[in-house]
Short mmCIF file of C-alpha atoms in Angstrom, two decimals:
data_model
loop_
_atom_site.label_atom_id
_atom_site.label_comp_id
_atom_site.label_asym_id
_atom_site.label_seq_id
_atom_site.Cartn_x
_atom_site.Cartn_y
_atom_site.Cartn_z
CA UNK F 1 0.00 0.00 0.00
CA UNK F 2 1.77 3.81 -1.00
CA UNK F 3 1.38 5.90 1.68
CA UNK F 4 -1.43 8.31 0.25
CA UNK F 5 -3.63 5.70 -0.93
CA UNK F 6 -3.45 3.89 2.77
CA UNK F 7 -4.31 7.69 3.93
CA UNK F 8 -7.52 8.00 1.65
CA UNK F 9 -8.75 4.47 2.18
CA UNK F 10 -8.40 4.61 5.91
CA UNK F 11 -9.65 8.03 6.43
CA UNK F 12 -13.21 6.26 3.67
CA UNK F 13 -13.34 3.31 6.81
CA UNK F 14 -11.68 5.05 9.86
CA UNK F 15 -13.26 2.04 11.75
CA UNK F 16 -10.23 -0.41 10.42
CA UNK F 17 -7.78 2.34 11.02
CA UNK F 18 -7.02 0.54 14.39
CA UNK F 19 -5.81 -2.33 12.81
CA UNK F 20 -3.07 -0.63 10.69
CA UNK F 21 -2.05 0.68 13.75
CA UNK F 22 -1.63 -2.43 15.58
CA UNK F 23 0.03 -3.82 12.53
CA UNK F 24 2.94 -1.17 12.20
CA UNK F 25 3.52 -1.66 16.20
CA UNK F 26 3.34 -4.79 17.16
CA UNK F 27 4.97 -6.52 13.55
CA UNK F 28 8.51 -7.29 13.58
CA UNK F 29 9.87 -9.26 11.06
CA UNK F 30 11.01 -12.59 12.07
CA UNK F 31 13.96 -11.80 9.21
CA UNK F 32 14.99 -9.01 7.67
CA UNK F 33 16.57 -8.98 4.44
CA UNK F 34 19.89 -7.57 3.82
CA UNK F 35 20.31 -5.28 0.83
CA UNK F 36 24.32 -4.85 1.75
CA UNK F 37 24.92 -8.11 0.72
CA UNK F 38 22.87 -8.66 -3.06
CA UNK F 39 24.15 -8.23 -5.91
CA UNK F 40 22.42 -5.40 -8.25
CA UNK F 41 20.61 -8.38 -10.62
CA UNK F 42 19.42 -9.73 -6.96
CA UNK F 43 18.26 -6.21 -6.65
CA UNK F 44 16.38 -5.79 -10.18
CA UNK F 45 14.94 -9.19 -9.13
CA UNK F 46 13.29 -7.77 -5.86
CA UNK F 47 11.99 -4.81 -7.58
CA UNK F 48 10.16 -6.89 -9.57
CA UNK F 49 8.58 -9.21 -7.42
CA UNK F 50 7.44 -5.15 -5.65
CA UNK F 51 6.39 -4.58 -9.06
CA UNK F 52 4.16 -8.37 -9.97
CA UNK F 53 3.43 -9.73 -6.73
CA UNK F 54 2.31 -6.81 -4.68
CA UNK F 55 0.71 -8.52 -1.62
CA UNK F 56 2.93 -11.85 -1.95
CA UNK F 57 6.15 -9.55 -1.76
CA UNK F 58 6.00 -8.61 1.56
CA UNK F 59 5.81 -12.10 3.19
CA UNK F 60 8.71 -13.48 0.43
CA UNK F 61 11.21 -10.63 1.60
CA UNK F 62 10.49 -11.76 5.69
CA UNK F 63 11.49 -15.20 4.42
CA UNK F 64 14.87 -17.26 6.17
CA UNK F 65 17.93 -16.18 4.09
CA UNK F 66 18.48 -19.25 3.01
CA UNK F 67 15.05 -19.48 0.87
CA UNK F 68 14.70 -15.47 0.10
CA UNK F 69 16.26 -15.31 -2.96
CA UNK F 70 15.51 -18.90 -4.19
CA UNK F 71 11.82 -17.75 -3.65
CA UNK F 72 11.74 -14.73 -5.29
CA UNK F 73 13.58 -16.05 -8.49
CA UNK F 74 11.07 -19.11 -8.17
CA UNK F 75 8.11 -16.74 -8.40
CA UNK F 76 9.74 -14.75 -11.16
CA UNK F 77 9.98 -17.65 -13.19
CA UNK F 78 6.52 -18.53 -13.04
CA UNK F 79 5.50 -15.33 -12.95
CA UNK F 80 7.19 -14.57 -16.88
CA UNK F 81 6.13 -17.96 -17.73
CA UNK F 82 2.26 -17.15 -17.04
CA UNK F 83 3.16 -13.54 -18.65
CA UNK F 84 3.50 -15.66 -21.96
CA UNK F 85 0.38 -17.88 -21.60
CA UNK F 86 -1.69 -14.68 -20.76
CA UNK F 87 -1.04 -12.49 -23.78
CA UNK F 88 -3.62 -13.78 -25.73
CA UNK F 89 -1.60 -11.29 -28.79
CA UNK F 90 0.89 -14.21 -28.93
CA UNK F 91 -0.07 -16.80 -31.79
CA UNK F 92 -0.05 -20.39 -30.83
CA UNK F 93 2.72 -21.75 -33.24
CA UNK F 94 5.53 -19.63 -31.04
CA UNK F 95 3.17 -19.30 -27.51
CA UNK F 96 3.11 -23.32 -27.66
CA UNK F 97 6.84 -24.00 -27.57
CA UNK F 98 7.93 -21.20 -25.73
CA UNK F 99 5.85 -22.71 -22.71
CA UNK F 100 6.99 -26.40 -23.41
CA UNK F 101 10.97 -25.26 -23.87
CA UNK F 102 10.91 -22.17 -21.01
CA UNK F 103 13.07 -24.22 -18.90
CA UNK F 104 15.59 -24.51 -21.04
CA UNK F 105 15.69 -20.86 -21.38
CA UNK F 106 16.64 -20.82 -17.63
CA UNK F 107 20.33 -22.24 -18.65
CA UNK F 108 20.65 -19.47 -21.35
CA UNK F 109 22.80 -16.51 -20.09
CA UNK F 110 21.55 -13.58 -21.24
CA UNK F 111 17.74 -14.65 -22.45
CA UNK F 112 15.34 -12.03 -22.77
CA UNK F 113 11.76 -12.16 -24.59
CA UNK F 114 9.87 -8.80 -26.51
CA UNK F 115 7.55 -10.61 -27.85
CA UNK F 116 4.51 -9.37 -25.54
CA UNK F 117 2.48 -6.93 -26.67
CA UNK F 118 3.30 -3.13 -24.97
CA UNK F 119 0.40 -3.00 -22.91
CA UNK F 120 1.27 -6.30 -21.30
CA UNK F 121 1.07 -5.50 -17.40
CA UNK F 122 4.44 -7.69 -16.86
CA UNK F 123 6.10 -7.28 -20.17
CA UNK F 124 9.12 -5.37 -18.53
CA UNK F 125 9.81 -9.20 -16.60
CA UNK F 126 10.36 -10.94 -19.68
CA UNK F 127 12.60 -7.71 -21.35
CA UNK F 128 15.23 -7.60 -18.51
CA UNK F 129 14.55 -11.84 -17.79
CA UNK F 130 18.79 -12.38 -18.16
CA UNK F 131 18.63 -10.56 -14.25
CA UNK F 132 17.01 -13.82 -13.21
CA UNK F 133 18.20 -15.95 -15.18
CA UNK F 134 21.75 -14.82 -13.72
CA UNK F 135 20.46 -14.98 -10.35
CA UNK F 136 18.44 -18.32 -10.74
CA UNK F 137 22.42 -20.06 -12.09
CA UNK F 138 23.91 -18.98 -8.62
CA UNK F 139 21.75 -20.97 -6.58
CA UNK F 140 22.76 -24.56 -4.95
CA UNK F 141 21.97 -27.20 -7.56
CA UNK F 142 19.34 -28.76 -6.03
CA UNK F 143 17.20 -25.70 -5.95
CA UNK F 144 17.83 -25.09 -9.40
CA UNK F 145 16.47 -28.51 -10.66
CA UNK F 146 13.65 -28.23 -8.21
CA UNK F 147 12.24 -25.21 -10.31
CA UNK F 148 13.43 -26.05 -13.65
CA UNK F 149 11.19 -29.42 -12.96
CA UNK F 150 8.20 -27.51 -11.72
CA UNK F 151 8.71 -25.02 -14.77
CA UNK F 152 8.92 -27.88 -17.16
CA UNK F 153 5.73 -29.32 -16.01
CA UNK F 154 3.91 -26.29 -15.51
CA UNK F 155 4.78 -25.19 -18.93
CA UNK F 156 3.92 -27.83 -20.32
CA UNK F 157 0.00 -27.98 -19.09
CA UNK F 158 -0.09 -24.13 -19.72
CA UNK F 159 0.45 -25.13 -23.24
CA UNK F 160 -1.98 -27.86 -23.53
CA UNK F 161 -4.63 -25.36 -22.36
CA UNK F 162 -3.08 -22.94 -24.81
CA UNK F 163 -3.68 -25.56 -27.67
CA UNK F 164 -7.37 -26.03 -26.45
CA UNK F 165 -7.79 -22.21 -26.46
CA UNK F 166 -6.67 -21.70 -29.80
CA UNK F 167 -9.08 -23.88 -30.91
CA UNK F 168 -11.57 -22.59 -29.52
CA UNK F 169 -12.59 -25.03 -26.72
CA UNK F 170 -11.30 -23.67 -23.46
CA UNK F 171 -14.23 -25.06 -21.75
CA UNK F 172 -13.75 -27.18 -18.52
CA UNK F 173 -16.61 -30.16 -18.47
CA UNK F 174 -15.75 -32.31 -15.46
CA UNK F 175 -14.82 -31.83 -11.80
CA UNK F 176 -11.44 -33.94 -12.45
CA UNK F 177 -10.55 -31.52 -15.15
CA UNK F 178 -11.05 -28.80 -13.12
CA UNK F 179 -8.69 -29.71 -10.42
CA UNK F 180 -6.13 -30.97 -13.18
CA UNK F 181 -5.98 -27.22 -14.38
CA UNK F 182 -6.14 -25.87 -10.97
CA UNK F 183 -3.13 -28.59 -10.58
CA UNK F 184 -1.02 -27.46 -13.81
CA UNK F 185 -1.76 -23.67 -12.80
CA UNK F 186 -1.26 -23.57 -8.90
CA UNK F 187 -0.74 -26.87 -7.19
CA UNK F 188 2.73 -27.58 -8.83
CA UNK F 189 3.92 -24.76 -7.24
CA UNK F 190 3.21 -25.87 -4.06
CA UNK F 191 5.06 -29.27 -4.66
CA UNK F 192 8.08 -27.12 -5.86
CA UNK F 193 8.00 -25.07 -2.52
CA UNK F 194 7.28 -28.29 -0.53
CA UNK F 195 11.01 -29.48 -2.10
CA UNK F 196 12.32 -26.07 -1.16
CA UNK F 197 11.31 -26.31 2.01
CA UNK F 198 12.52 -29.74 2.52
CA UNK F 199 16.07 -29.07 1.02
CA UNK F 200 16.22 -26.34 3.13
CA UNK F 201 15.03 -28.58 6.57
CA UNK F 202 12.61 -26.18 7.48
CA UNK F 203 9.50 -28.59 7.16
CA UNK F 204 8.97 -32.38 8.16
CA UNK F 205 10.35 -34.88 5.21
CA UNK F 206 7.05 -36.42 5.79
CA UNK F 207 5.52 -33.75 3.03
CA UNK F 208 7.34 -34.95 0.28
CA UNK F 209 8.57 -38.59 1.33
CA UNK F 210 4.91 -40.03 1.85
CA UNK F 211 3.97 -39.51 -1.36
CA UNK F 212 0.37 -40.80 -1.11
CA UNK F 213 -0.30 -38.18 2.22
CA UNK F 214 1.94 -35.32 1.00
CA UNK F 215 0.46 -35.54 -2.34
CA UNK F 216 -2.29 -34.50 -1.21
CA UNK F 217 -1.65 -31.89 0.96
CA UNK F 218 0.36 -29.93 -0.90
CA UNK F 219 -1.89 -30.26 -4.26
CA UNK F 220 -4.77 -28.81 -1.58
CA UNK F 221 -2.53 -25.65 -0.24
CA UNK F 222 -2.17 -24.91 -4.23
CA UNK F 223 -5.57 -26.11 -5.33
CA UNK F 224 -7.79 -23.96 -2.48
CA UNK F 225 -5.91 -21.03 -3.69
CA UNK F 226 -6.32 -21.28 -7.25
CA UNK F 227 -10.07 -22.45 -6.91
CA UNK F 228 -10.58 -19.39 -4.70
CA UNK F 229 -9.51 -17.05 -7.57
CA UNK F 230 -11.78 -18.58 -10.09
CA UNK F 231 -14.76 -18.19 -8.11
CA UNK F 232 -13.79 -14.19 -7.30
CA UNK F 233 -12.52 -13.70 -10.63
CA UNK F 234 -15.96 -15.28 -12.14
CA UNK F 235 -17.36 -12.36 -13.93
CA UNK F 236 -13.24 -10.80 -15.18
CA UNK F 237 -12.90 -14.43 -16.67
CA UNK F 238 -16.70 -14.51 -18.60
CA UNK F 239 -15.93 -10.85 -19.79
CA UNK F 240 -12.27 -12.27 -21.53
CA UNK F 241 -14.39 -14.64 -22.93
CA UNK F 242 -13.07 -17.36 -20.37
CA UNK F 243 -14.64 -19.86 -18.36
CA UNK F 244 -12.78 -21.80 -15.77
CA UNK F 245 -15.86 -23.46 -13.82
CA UNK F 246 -17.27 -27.04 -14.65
CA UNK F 247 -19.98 -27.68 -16.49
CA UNK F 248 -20.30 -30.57 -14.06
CA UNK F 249 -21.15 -28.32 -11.53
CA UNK F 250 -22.79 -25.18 -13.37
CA UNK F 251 -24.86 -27.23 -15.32
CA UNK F 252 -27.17 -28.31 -11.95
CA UNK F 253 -28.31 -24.65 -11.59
CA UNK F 254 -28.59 -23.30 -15.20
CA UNK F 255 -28.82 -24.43 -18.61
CA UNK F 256 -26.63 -22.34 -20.62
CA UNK F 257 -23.26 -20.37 -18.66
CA UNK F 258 -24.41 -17.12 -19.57
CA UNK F 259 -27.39 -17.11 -17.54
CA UNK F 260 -25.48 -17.09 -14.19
CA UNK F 261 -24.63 -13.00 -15.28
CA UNK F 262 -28.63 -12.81 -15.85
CA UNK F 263 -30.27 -10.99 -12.95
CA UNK F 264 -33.48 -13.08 -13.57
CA UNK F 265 -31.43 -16.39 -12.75
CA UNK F 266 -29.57 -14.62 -9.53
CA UNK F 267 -30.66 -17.48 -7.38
CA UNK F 268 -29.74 -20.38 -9.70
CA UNK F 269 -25.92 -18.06 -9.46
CA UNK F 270 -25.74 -18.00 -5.97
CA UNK F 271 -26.54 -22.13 -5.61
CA UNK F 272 -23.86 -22.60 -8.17
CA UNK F 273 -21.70 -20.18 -6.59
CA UNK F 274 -22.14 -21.80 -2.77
CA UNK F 275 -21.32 -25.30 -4.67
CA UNK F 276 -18.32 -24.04 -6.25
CA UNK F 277 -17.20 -22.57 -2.93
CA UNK F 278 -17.88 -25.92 -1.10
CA UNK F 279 -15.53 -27.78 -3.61
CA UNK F 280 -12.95 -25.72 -2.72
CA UNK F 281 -13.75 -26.08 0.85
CA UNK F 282 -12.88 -29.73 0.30
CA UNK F 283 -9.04 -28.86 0.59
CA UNK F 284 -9.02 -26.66 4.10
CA UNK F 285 -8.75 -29.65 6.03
CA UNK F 286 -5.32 -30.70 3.74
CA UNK F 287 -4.32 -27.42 4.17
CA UNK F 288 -4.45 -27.30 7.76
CA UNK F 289 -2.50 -30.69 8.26
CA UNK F 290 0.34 -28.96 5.43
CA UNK F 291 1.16 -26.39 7.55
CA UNK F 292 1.12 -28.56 10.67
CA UNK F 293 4.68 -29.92 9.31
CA UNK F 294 5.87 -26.58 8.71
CA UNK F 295 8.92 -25.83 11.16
CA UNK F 296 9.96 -22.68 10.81
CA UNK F 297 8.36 -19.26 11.64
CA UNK F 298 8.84 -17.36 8.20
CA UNK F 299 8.06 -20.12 6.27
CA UNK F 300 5.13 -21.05 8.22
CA UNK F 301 3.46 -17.39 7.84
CA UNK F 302 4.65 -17.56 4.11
CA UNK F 303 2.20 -20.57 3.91
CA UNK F 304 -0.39 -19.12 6.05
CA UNK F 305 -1.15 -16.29 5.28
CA UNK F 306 -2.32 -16.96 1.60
CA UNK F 307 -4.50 -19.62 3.01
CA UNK F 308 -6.30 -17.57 5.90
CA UNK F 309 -6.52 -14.91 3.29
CA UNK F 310 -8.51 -17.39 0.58
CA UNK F 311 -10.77 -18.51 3.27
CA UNK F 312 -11.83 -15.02 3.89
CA UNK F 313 -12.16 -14.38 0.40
CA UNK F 314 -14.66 -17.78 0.09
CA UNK F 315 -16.77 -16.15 2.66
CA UNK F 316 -16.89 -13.04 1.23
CA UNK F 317 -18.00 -14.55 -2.36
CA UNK F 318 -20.46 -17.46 -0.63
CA UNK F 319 -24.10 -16.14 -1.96
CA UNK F 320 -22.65 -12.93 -2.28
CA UNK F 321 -24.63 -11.61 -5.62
CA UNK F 322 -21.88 -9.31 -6.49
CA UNK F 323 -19.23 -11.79 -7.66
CA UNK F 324 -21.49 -11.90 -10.75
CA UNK F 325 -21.07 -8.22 -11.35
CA UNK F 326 -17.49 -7.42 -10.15
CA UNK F 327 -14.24 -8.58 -8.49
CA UNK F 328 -14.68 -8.96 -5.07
CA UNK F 329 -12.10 -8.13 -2.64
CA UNK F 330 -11.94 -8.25 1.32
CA UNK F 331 -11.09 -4.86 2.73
CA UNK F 332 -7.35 -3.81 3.66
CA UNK F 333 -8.39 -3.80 7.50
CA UNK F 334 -9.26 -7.01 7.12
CA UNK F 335 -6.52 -8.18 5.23
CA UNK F 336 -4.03 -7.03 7.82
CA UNK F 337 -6.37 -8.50 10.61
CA UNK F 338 -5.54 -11.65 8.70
CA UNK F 339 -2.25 -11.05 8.42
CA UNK F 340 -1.56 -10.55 12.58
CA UNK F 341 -3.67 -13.44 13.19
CA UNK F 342 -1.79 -16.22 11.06
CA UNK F 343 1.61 -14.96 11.66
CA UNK F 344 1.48 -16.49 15.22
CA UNK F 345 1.01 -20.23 15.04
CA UNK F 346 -1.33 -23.09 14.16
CA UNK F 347 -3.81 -22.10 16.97
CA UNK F 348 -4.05 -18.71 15.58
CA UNK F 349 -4.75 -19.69 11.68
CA UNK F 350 -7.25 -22.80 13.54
CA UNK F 351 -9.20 -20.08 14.81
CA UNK F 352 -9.40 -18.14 11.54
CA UNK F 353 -10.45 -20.85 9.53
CA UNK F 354 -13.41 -21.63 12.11
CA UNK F 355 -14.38 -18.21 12.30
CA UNK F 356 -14.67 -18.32 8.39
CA UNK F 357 -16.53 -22.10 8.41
CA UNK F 358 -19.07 -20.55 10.83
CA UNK F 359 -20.16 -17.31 9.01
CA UNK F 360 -20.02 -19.47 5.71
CA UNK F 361 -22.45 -21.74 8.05
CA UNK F 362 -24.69 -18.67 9.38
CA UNK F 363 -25.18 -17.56 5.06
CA UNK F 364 -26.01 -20.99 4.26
CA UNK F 365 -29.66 -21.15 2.87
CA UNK F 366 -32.09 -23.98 3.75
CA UNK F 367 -33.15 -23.41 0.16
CA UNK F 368 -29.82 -24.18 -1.22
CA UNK F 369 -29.58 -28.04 -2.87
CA UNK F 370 -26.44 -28.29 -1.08
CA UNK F 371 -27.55 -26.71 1.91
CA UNK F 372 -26.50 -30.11 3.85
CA UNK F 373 -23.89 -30.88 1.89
CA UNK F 374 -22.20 -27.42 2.76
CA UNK F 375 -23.15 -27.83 6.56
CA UNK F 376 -21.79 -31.06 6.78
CA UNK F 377 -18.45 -29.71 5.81
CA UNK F 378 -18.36 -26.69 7.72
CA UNK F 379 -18.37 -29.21 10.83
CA UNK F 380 -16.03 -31.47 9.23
CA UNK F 381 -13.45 -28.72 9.06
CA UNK F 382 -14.27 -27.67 13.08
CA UNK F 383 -14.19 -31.22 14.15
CA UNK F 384 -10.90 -31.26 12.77
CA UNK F 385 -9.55 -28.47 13.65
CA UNK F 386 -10.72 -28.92 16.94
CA UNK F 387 -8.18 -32.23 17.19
CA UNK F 388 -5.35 -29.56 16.18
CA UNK F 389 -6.16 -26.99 18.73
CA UNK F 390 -9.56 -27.60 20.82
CA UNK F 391 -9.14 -23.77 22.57
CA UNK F 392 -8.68 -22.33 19.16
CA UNK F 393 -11.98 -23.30 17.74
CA UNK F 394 -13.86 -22.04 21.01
CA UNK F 395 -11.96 -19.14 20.48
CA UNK F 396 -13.01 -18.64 16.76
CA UNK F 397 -16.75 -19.14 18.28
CA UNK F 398 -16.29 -16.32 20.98
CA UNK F 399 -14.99 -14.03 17.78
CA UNK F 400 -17.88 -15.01 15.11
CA UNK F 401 -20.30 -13.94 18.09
CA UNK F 402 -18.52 -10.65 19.44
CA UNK F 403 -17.81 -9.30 15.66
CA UNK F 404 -21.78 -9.55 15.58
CA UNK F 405 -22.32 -8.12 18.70
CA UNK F 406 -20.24 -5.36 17.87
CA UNK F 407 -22.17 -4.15 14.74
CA UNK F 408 -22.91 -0.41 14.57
CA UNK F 409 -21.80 0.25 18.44
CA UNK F 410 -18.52 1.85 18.19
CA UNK F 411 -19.42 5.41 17.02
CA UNK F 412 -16.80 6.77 19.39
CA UNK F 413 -13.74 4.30 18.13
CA UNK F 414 -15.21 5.18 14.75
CA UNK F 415 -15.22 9.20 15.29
CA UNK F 416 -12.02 9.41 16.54
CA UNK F 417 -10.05 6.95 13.74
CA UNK F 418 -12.00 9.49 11.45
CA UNK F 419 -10.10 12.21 12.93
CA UNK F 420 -6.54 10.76 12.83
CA UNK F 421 -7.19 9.51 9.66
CA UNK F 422 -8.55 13.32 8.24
CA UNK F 423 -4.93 14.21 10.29
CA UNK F 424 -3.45 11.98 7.61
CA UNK F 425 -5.48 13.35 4.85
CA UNK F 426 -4.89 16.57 5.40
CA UNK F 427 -0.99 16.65 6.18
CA UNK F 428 -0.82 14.95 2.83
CA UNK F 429 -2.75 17.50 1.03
CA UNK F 430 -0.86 20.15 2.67
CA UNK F 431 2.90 18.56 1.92
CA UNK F 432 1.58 18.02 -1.90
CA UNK F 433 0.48 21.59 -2.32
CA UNK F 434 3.97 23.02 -0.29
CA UNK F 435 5.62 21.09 -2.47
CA UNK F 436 3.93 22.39 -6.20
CA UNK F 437 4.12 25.90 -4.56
CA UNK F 438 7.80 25.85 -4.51
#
């Protein structure tokens, strides 16, 4: 966040203004990353992930040393790799093998692409790509091969989607092949970070040794992610002419795709909305046993926080009639709310995820088809969060009832964040117009 737009939003909702506060007070970061000692690609490397990963940067520079930069080139990687697949301006006969061959690219010294159109949000990535490239050759061996396999593989689904797309069928039918996309587009990285993480020893070998257990749980930490942005990003994706949900699961609440944006079929949208967002509840439970094994602090809120942050974001979009119309997006009060809360421990991100379950629970409409279905999970995920940390799920109850006590009844909390905030405001307007008067 800049510092004038935190001062505008916060002074529109001085009511979360207390939570930035306790934010810049009581975080410290567990590590701090040392600028002394990078080199100046390491530096052009960091300015990019400022520059493509606004909200993931933050938690990536707090990371151990030892991961930091093996991180950020990671997600730079991906990051150009997905800049290719995107640009829909790129024809299929040089999109297709520069997706299936972008690993190799990573051994070339000096490999840059132009080839993305100029409005092309990361385009600048791919034009100045030899700064990670050079960075990505002086890392230990093994961390190289761990992200030239997940690149390889990654790349190579991205460009069997491509192929479909350029024919014209980028339609997903069944439930599997929704989960193999949200696989090829999100749930390899997490087996790539799992590696990471184990090469490092900052996790349990357990997540990548028992391959029948760990496959799972990492494939939910990237799946529950990825799912979550489809179902926010519903009406962006129909208006690029994309469609990312299954017709296995659309198809029980309308009869054509389009209808869900049709105001007259809002309430067949919201049952197909509450069923997409109880499929992705299916992975919480993984998710929660994943970052069980995590052993160390900064890699453990790396991991967290995204996940907290989805659940949140499923709550917000469950029978909320506005996904149809817009992105949705929780609010930056509650976003650093999150953040506090799941940079603690397990207990803390327990409680989170209840408090989420239970106001998904408390929307839940008797009229829904999967009304029962959707209950019935919301107590699977408290029953088993409860045999991670029992206090932590009373806890989350306490919350879910105070936050609704607490509706509309602190005028005088709200009054005076409204006049620090205005402080803000107004000091800002004052140093901008010193500043043009000089």
């Amino acid at each position: 966040m800049g510092v004038a737009s935190d001062a505008l939003y916060f002074a529109l909702h001085p009511n979360q203004l207390g939570v930035l506060v306790q934010w810049k007070l009581r975080h410290v970061p567990i590590h701090k990353r040392d600028e002394t000692q990078e080199s100046a690609t390491a530096k052009i490397c960091f300015e990019f992930l400022d520059q493509t990963g606004r909200s993931f940067s933050p938690v990536v520079k707090e990371l151990h040393p030892e991961l930091l930069l093996p991180v950020c080139v990671f997600y730079l990687v991906l990051r150009g790799l997905d800049t290719i697949e995107d640009d829909t301006s790129i024809p299929l006969n040089i999109k297709e093998p520069l997706l299936r061959k972008f690993k190799d690219h990573l051994d070339q010294e000096g490999w840059t692409f132009t080839g993305n159109r100029l409005e092309e949000k990361d385009r600048a990535l791919l034009v100045q790509f030899d700064n990670v490239i050079t960075e990505f050759r002086k890392m230990k061996p093994t961390y190289q091969a761990i992200i030239k396999d997940v690149t390889d593989k990654m790349g190579n689904g991205m460009a069997d989607f491509a192929r479909k797309e350029a024919l014209g069928d980028v339609r997903v039918n069944s439930v599997e092949e929704y989960d193999l996309y949200c696989w090829h587009v999100a749930g390899i990285v997490g087996e790539g970070l799992t590696h990471l993480f184990v090469e490092a020893e900052m996790c349990e070998n357990t997540l990548i040794k028992d391959t029948l257990i760990s496959h799972s749980l990492y494939r939910s930490m990237g799946l529950l992610l990825q799912k979550n942005n489809i179902i926010r990003d519903i009406r962006e994706d129909f208006d690029d002419g994309r469609r990312f949900l299954p017709r296995e699961i659309w198809s029980n609440h309308v009869d054509n795709f389009e209808a869900l944006f049709e105001p007259k079929y809002l309430r067949n949208a919201l049952n197909c909305s509450s069923e997409m967002v109880l499929n992705a509840m299916e992975h919480a439970c993984d998710c929660l046993s994943y970052l069980a094994g995590l052993r160390e602090q900064s890699v453990f809120n790396f991991c967290a926080i995204p996940q907290t942050m989805a659940l949140a974001t499923l709550e917000l979009c469950f029978r909320n009639p506005a996904i149809f119309n817009r992105n949705v997006k929780i609010t930056k009060g509650d976003a650093l709310q999150l953040m506090i809360e799941s940079s603690q421990d397990l207990e803390g991100v327990v409680k989170v995820f209840c408090h989420y379950v239970r106001r998904i629970q408390r929307k839940n409409d008797p009229e829904d088809p999967n009304f029962l279905r959707i209950s019935i999970a919301c107590e699977e995920i408290e029953k088993f969060a409860e045999t991670l940390a029992p206090e932590s799920v009373e806890l989350a109850e306490k919350k879910t009832k105070g936050k609704e006590h607490q509706a509309g009844s602190n005028a005088g909390q709200v009054i005076a964040a409204l006049a620090v905030a205005s402080i803000f405001v107004l000091g800002g307007s004052w140093l901008i117009a010193h500043r043009s008067s000089r």
